[in-house]
Coordinates of C-alpha atoms in Angstrom, one line a residue:
X1 CA -25.6 -36.9 1.6
X2 CA -22.0 -36.2 2.4
X3 CA -19.4 -37.0 -0.2
X4 CA -16.7 -39.6 0.3
X5 CA -14.0 -36.9 0.1
X6 CA -15.5 -34.9 3.1
X7 CA -16.0 -38.1 5.1
X8 CA -12.4 -39.1 4.4
X9 CA -11.1 -35.7 5.6
X10 CA -13.1 -35.8 8.8
X11 CA -12.1 -39.4 9.6
X12 CA -8.4 -38.9 8.8
X13 CA -8.1 -35.2 9.6
X14 CA -4.6 -35.5 11.1
X15 CA -3.2 -36.3 7.7
X16 CA -4.7 -33.1 6.2
X17 CA -4.0 -30.9 9.2
X18 CA -0.3 -30.4 8.2
X19 CA -1.3 -29.4 4.7
X20 CA -4.0 -27.0 6.0
X21 CA -1.6 -25.5 8.6
X22 CA 1.1 -24.8 5.9
X23 CA -1.5 -23.3 3.6
X24 CA -2.8 -21.0 6.4
X25 CA 0.8 -19.9 7.2
X26 CA 1.4 -19.2 3.5
X27 CA -1.9 -17.3 3.3
X28 CA -1.1 -15.2 6.4
X29 CA 2.3 -14.4 4.9
X30 CA 0.6 -13.2 1.7
X31 CA -2.0 -11.2 3.7
X32 CA 0.8 -9.5 5.8
X33 CA 3.0 -8.6 2.8
X34 CA 0.1 -7.5 0.6
X35 CA -1.7 -5.7 3.4
X36 CA 1.4 -3.7 4.3
X37 CA 2.2 -3.0 0.7
X38 CA -1.4 -1.7 0.1
X39 CA -1.3 0.3 3.3
X40 CA 2.0 1.9 2.1
X41 CA 0.6 2.5 -1.4
X42 CA -2.5 4.1 0.0
X43 CA -0.3 6.5 2.0
X44 CA 1.7 7.4 -1.0
X45 CA 0.3 10.5 -2.7
X46 CA -2.3 10.7 0.1
X47 CA -2.0 14.5 0.4
X48 CA -2.3 15.0 -3.4
X49 CA -5.6 13.0 -3.3
X50 CA -7.0 15.8 -1.1
X51 CA -6.3 18.6 -3.6
X52 CA -9.3 20.6 -4.9
X53 CA -8.2 21.1 -8.4
X54 CA -10.0 20.0 -11.6
X55 CA -6.9 19.9 -13.8
X56 CA -3.2 19.8 -13.0
X57 CA -0.5 21.2 -15.3
X58 CA 2.9 19.5 -15.1
X59 CA 6.1 19.7 -17.1
X60 CA 6.2 17.2 -20.0
X61 CA 9.2 14.8 -19.6
X62 CA 11.7 14.6 -22.3
X63 CA 12.0 11.7 -24.6
X64 CA 14.8 10.2 -22.5
X65 CA 13.3 11.0 -19.1
X66 CA 12.3 8.3 -16.8
X67 CA 8.6 7.9 -16.3
X68 CA 9.0 8.4 -12.5
X69 CA 10.5 11.9 -13.1
X70 CA 7.4 13.4 -14.7
X71 CA 6.0 15.0 -11.6
X72 CA 9.2 16.0 -9.9
X73 CA 10.2 18.4 -12.7
X74 CA 9.4 22.0 -11.7
X75 CA 7.1 24.2 -13.8
X76 CA 8.3 27.8 -14.7
X77 CA 6.2 30.4 -12.9
X78 CA 6.2 32.7 -15.9
X79 CA 4.1 30.2 -17.8
X80 CA 1.2 30.5 -15.4
X81 CA -0.2 33.3 -17.6
X82 CA -0.4 30.8 -20.5
X83 CA -2.8 28.7 -18.5
X84 CA -5.0 31.7 -17.7
X85 CA -5.6 32.3 -21.4
X86 CA -8.1 29.4 -21.6
X87 CA -11.7 30.8 -21.2
X88 CA -12.8 27.9 -18.9
X89 CA -10.0 28.5 -16.4
X90 CA -11.3 30.1 -13.2
X91 CA -8.3 29.9 -10.9
X92 CA -4.6 28.9 -11.2
X93 CA -2.4 28.1 -8.2
X94 CA 1.3 27.1 -8.1
X95 CA 1.7 23.9 -6.1
X96 CA 4.9 22.6 -4.5
X97 CA 6.3 20.8 -1.5
X98 CA 6.9 23.4 1.2
X99 CA 8.1 22.1 4.6
X100 CA 9.7 23.5 7.7
X101 CA 11.8 21.8 10.4
X102 CA 11.1 23.1 13.9
X103 CA 13.2 22.4 17.0
X104 CA 12.3 23.2 20.6
X105 CA 13.8 22.4 24.0
X106 CA 12.4 19.3 25.6
X107 CA 12.0 18.5 29.3
X108 CA 14.8 20.1 31.4
X109 CA 16.2 21.7 28.3
X110 CA 18.9 19.1 27.7
X111 CA 17.1 17.4 24.9
X112 CA 15.7 18.7 21.6
X113 CA 12.5 17.6 19.9
X114 CA 11.8 18.2 16.2
X115 CA 8.8 18.6 14.1
X116 CA 8.8 18.4 10.3
X117 CA 5.7 20.4 9.4
X118 CA 3.9 20.9 6.1
X119 CA 3.1 24.4 5.1
X120 CA -0.4 24.8 3.6
X121 CA -2.5 27.7 2.5
X122 CA -5.8 27.9 4.6
X123 CA -7.3 30.8 2.5
X124 CA -10.9 30.2 1.4
X125 CA -10.0 30.0 -2.4
X126 CA -7.0 27.7 -1.8
X127 CA -6.9 24.7 -4.2
X128 CA -4.2 23.0 -2.2
X129 CA -6.0 23.0 1.2
X130 CA -6.9 19.3 1.8
X131 CA -10.5 18.5 1.0
X132 CA -10.7 16.2 4.0
X133 CA -9.9 19.1 6.4
X134 CA -12.9 20.7 8.2
X135 CA -13.7 24.3 8.3
X136 CA -12.6 24.3 11.9
X137 CA -9.1 23.2 10.9
X138 CA -9.1 26.0 8.2
X139 CA -10.0 28.6 10.8
X140 CA -7.3 27.3 13.2
X141 CA -4.6 27.3 10.6
X142 CA -5.6 30.8 9.4
X143 CA -4.6 32.1 12.9
X144 CA -0.8 32.7 13.2
X145 CA 0.9 30.8 16.0
X146 CA -1.3 27.7 15.7
X147 CA -0.8 24.3 14.2
X148 CA -2.7 21.0 13.8
X149 CA -1.4 17.5 13.6
X150 CA -2.8 14.0 13.1
X151 CA -3.3 11.7 16.2
X152 CA -0.6 9.4 15.0
X153 CA 2.1 12.1 15.1
X154 CA 0.7 13.5 18.4
X155 CA 1.0 10.2 20.1
X156 CA 4.5 9.7 18.8
X157 CA 5.6 13.1 20.1
X158 CA 3.6 12.8 23.4
X159 CA 1.5 15.9 22.6
X160 CA -2.1 16.8 23.1
X161 CA -4.4 19.6 21.9
X162 CA -3.7 22.7 23.8
X163 CA 0.0 22.0 24.4
X164 CA 2.3 25.0 24.0
X165 CA 5.7 24.5 22.2
X166 CA 8.3 27.2 22.9
X167 CA 10.6 28.4 20.2
X168 CA 13.1 30.8 21.5
X169 CA 11.1 34.0 22.5
X170 CA 7.9 32.9 20.8
X171 CA 6.1 29.6 20.5
X172 CA 3.3 27.8 18.8
X173 CA 0.2 26.0 20.2
X174 CA -1.1 22.7 19.1
X175 CA -4.7 23.7 18.6
X176 CA -6.2 20.5 17.3
X177 CA -5.4 16.8 17.0
X178 CA -7.4 14.9 14.4
X179 CA -7.8 11.4 13.1
X180 CA -6.8 10.5 9.6
X181 CA -6.5 7.1 8.0
X182 CA -4.9 8.5 4.8
X183 CA -1.8 10.4 6.0
X184 CA 0.0 11.5 9.1
X185 CA 1.6 14.9 9.5
X186 CA 1.9 18.3 11.1
X187 CA 0.3 21.3 9.3
X188 CA 0.8 25.0 9.7
X189 CA 0.3 28.2 7.7
X190 CA 3.1 30.3 6.1
X191 CA 2.2 33.1 8.5
X192 CA 2.9 30.8 11.5
X193 CA 6.3 29.9 10.0
X194 CA 7.1 33.6 9.5
X195 CA 6.0 34.4 13.1
X196 CA 8.5 31.8 14.4
X197 CA 11.2 33.3 12.3
X198 CA 11.9 30.0 10.6
X199 CA 12.7 29.6 6.9
X200 CA 10.7 26.9 5.1
X201 CA 12.3 24.6 2.7
X202 CA 10.4 25.3 -0.5
X203 CA 10.9 23.3 -3.7
X204 CA 10.2 25.0 -7.0
X205 CA 6.5 24.6 -8.0
X206 CA 6.0 21.1 -9.4
X207 CA 2.6 21.8 -10.9
X208 CA -0.2 24.4 -11.5
X209 CA -3.5 23.6 -9.9
X210 CA -6.4 24.7 -12.1
X211 CA -10.1 25.2 -11.2
X212 CA -12.6 25.4 -14.0
X213 CA -15.7 27.5 -14.5
X214 CA -17.4 24.4 -16.0
X215 CA -16.0 21.2 -14.5
X216 CA -18.3 19.2 -16.9
X217 CA -16.2 20.4 -19.8
X218 CA -13.0 19.0 -18.3
X219 CA -12.2 16.5 -21.0
X220 CA -12.5 19.1 -23.7
X221 CA -10.5 21.6 -21.7
X222 CA -7.7 19.1 -21.1
X223 CA -7.4 18.5 -24.9
X224 CA -7.3 22.2 -25.6
X225 CA -4.8 23.0 -22.8
X226 CA -2.5 20.2 -24.0
X227 CA -2.6 21.6 -27.5
X228 CA -1.9 25.1 -26.3
X229 CA 0.8 24.2 -23.7
X230 CA 2.7 21.5 -25.6
X231 CA 5.0 24.0 -27.2
X232 CA 5.9 25.3 -23.8
X233 CA 6.8 21.8 -22.5
X234 CA 3.7 21.5 -20.3
X235 CA 1.0 18.9 -20.1
X236 CA -2.5 18.9 -18.6
X237 CA -3.6 15.8 -16.6
X238 CA -6.3 14.9 -14.2
X239 CA -5.8 14.9 -10.4
X240 CA -6.1 11.1 -10.4
X241 CA -3.3 10.8 -12.9
X242 CA -1.2 13.2 -10.7
X243 CA -1.8 11.0 -7.7
X244 CA -0.5 8.0 -9.6
X245 CA 2.6 9.9 -10.8
X246 CA 3.3 11.1 -7.3
X247 CA 2.8 7.6 -5.8
X248 CA 5.2 6.0 -8.3
X249 CA 7.7 8.7 -7.7
X250 CA 7.7 8.2 -3.9
X251 CA 7.7 4.5 -4.3
X252 CA 10.7 4.6 -6.6
X253 CA 12.6 6.7 -4.1
X254 CA 12.1 4.3 -1.2
X255 CA 14.7 1.6 -1.5
X256 CA 13.5 -0.1 1.7
X257 CA 10.0 -0.5 0.3
X258 CA 11.3 -2.1 -2.9
X259 CA 13.6 -4.4 -1.0
X260 CA 10.7 -5.4 1.3
X261 CA 8.4 -6.2 -1.6
X262 CA 11.1 -8.2 -3.4
X263 CA 12.0 -10.3 -0.3
X264 CA 8.3 -10.7 0.5
X265 CA 7.6 -12.0 -3.0
X266 CA 10.4 -14.6 -2.6
X267 CA 9.1 -15.6 0.8
X268 CA 5.5 -16.0 -0.6
X269 CA 6.7 -18.2 -3.5
X270 CA 8.7 -20.4 -1.1
X271 CA 5.7 -20.7 1.2
X272 CA 3.4 -21.6 -1.7
X273 CA 5.9 -24.3 -2.9
X274 CA 6.1 -25.8 0.5
X275 CA 2.3 -25.8 0.9
X276 CA 1.7 -27.4 -2.5
X277 CA 4.3 -30.1 -1.7
X278 CA 2.8 -30.8 1.7
X279 CA -0.7 -31.1 0.3
X280 CA 0.5 -33.4 -2.5
X281 CA 2.2 -35.7 0.1
X282 CA -1.1 -35.8 2.1
X283 CA -3.0 -37.0 -1.0
X284 CA -0.3 -39.5 -2.1
X285 CA -0.2 -41.0 1.4
X286 CA -3.8 -42.3 0.8
X287 CA -2.7 -44.6 -2.0
X288 CA -3.7 -47.7 0.0
X289 CA -7.3 -46.3 0.5
X290 CA -7.4 -45.5 -3.2
X291 CA -6.1 -49.0 -4.0
X292 CA -9.0 -50.5 -1.9
X293 CA -11.5 -48.5 -3.9
X294 CA -9.9 -49.8 -7.1
X295 CA -10.4 -53.3 -5.7
X296 CA -14.1 -52.6 -5.2
X297 CA -14.4 -51.6 -8.9
X298 CA -14.2 -47.8 -8.6
X299 CA -12.8 -46.3 -11.8
X300 CA -9.6 -44.3 -11.9
X301 CA -11.4 -41.2 -13.0
X302 CA -13.8 -41.3 -9.9
X303 CA -10.7 -41.7 -7.6
X304 CA -9.2 -38.7 -9.3
X305 CA -12.4 -36.7 -8.6
X306 CA -12.2 -37.8 -5.0
X307 CA -8.6 -36.6 -4.7
X308 CA -9.4 -33.3 -6.4
X309 CA -12.4 -32.7 -4.1
X310 CA -10.3 -33.4 -1.1
X311 CA -7.8 -30.8 -2.3
X312 CA -10.6 -28.3 -2.9
X313 CA -12.0 -28.7 0.6
X314 CA -8.6 -28.5 2.0
X315 CA -8.1 -25.2 0.2
X316 CA -11.5 -23.8 1.3
X317 CA -10.8 -24.7 4.9
X318 CA -7.3 -23.0 4.8
X319 CA -8.9 -20.0 3.1
X320 CA -11.5 -19.6 5.9
X321 CA -8.8 -19.8 8.6
X322 CA -6.5 -17.4 6.7
X323 CA -9.2 -14.8 6.3
X324 CA -10.1 -15.0 10.0
X325 CA -6.5 -14.7 10.9
X326 CA -6.2 -11.8 8.5
X327 CA -8.8 -9.8 10.3
X328 CA -7.1 -10.5 13.6
X329 CA -3.8 -9.3 12.0
X330 CA -5.5 -6.2 10.8
X331 CA -6.8 -5.4 14.3
X332 CA -3.3 -5.8 15.8
X333 CA -1.5 -3.7 13.1
X334 CA -4.1 -1.0 13.2
X335 CA -4.0 -0.9 17.0
X336 CA -0.3 -0.3 16.8
X337 CA -0.7 2.5 14.3
X338 CA 0.5 0.6 11.3
X339 CA -0.8 1.1 7.8
X340 CA -2.5 -2.1 6.9
X341 CA -5.2 -2.7 4.3
X342 CA -7.4 -5.8 4.1
X343 CA -9.8 -5.0 1.2
X344 CA -12.4 -7.3 -0.4
X345 CA -10.3 -7.5 -3.4
X346 CA -7.3 -8.7 -1.4
X347 CA -9.6 -11.3 0.3
X348 CA -10.7 -12.6 -3.0
X349 CA -7.1 -12.8 -4.3
X350 CA -6.1 -14.7 -1.2
X351 CA -9.0 -17.2 -1.7
X352 CA -8.0 -17.7 -5.4
X353 CA -4.4 -18.2 -4.5
X354 CA -5.0 -20.7 -1.7
X355 CA -7.6 -22.7 -3.6
X356 CA -5.5 -22.6 -6.7
X357 CA -2.5 -24.0 -4.7
X358 CA -4.7 -26.8 -3.4
X359 CA -6.0 -27.7 -6.8
X360 CA -2.5 -27.6 -8.3
X361 CA -1.2 -29.9 -5.6
X362 CA -4.2 -32.2 -6.3
X363 CA -3.4 -32.3 -10.0
X364 CA 0.3 -33.0 -9.3
X365 CA -0.7 -36.0 -7.1
X366 CA -3.1 -37.6 -9.7
X367 CA -0.4 -39.4 -11.5
X368 CA 0.5 -41.4 -8.3
X369 CA -3.1 -41.7 -7.2
X370 CA -4.5 -43.1 -10.5
X371 CA -1.7 -45.6 -10.7
X372 CA -2.8 -47.2 -7.4
X373 CA -3.5 -50.9 -8.0
X374 CA -5.3 -53.4 -5.8
X375 CA -2.1 -55.5 -5.7
X376 CA -0.6 -52.7 -3.5
X377 CA -2.7 -54.0 -0.6
X378 CA -0.8 -57.3 -0.7
X379 CA 2.6 -55.7 0.0

């Protein structure tokens, strides 16, 4: 048997339509802001997630150093030998951000196109070669004069696999275009950069990548390395911790991202306040119906339960519409090449927020609802 709350919503649906619409708009705003933020966060440190190291050695920040500065401090190359002293260390590799900016004539030669490429090591023992790259990409990059790029960059530049890019008397060929939902970029080997006669912009190594003989002993090796390297100002961390450090560093350096998140948070709070007030007005507007129930002998607590159930079903309806709209929004954003994430955790958070707003609005309206008297029908 249907409850009185559901029957009332179906009969007087126009009264609740405004509340549901505002809740849906607030929910979609939350989905958009959170989805874009999660998409951007997933992109931060994406390259570092692909490293093949078991342990990462970084410089320990000073007592007064900001936490975001931990990974950007360079490590002295002469301390690499200290890492090799541990018996469980199989390989050590200096890791830094090495990029090159390439320019070539475009069209009739009047314009100039630019590529900011990332220089990586395609050798078989490389710890910095991305784990998500196939052996085919490794073989391509090992050949001087060839580069690869993600499809997102290729479409932006209007390039396809096989295109030849002239640079003065020599050139480079786009040998492969591949899909990646983690990061976008152009990748080439150091030999290709040298062939073109370009100088890469190399930052000092920011870390030592370490591969272990026995990865199962990583925790013990971490403790021992930290003990041995602490007097040299170095710390041993896991790759996962390095990804967090890098992501926080990049996020702290992006003023536009922080401003978008702050403005988005204010917009979400305003939308939530409007949605709660609209739903509260929808419940309070039924005072005459509740007064009629009081005249029939229905207790105030039962009327309060009806009002709360109406608020609950309103939130559930808005939640279902918001999630459906969120999937449509994800399709649109992904189709346009945007970084957008709609994870199960985000869906659950949206459901909790919308239903919570509905119940909160129902609670705020109870004082007016429970004070409804049968005498209100005589006015």
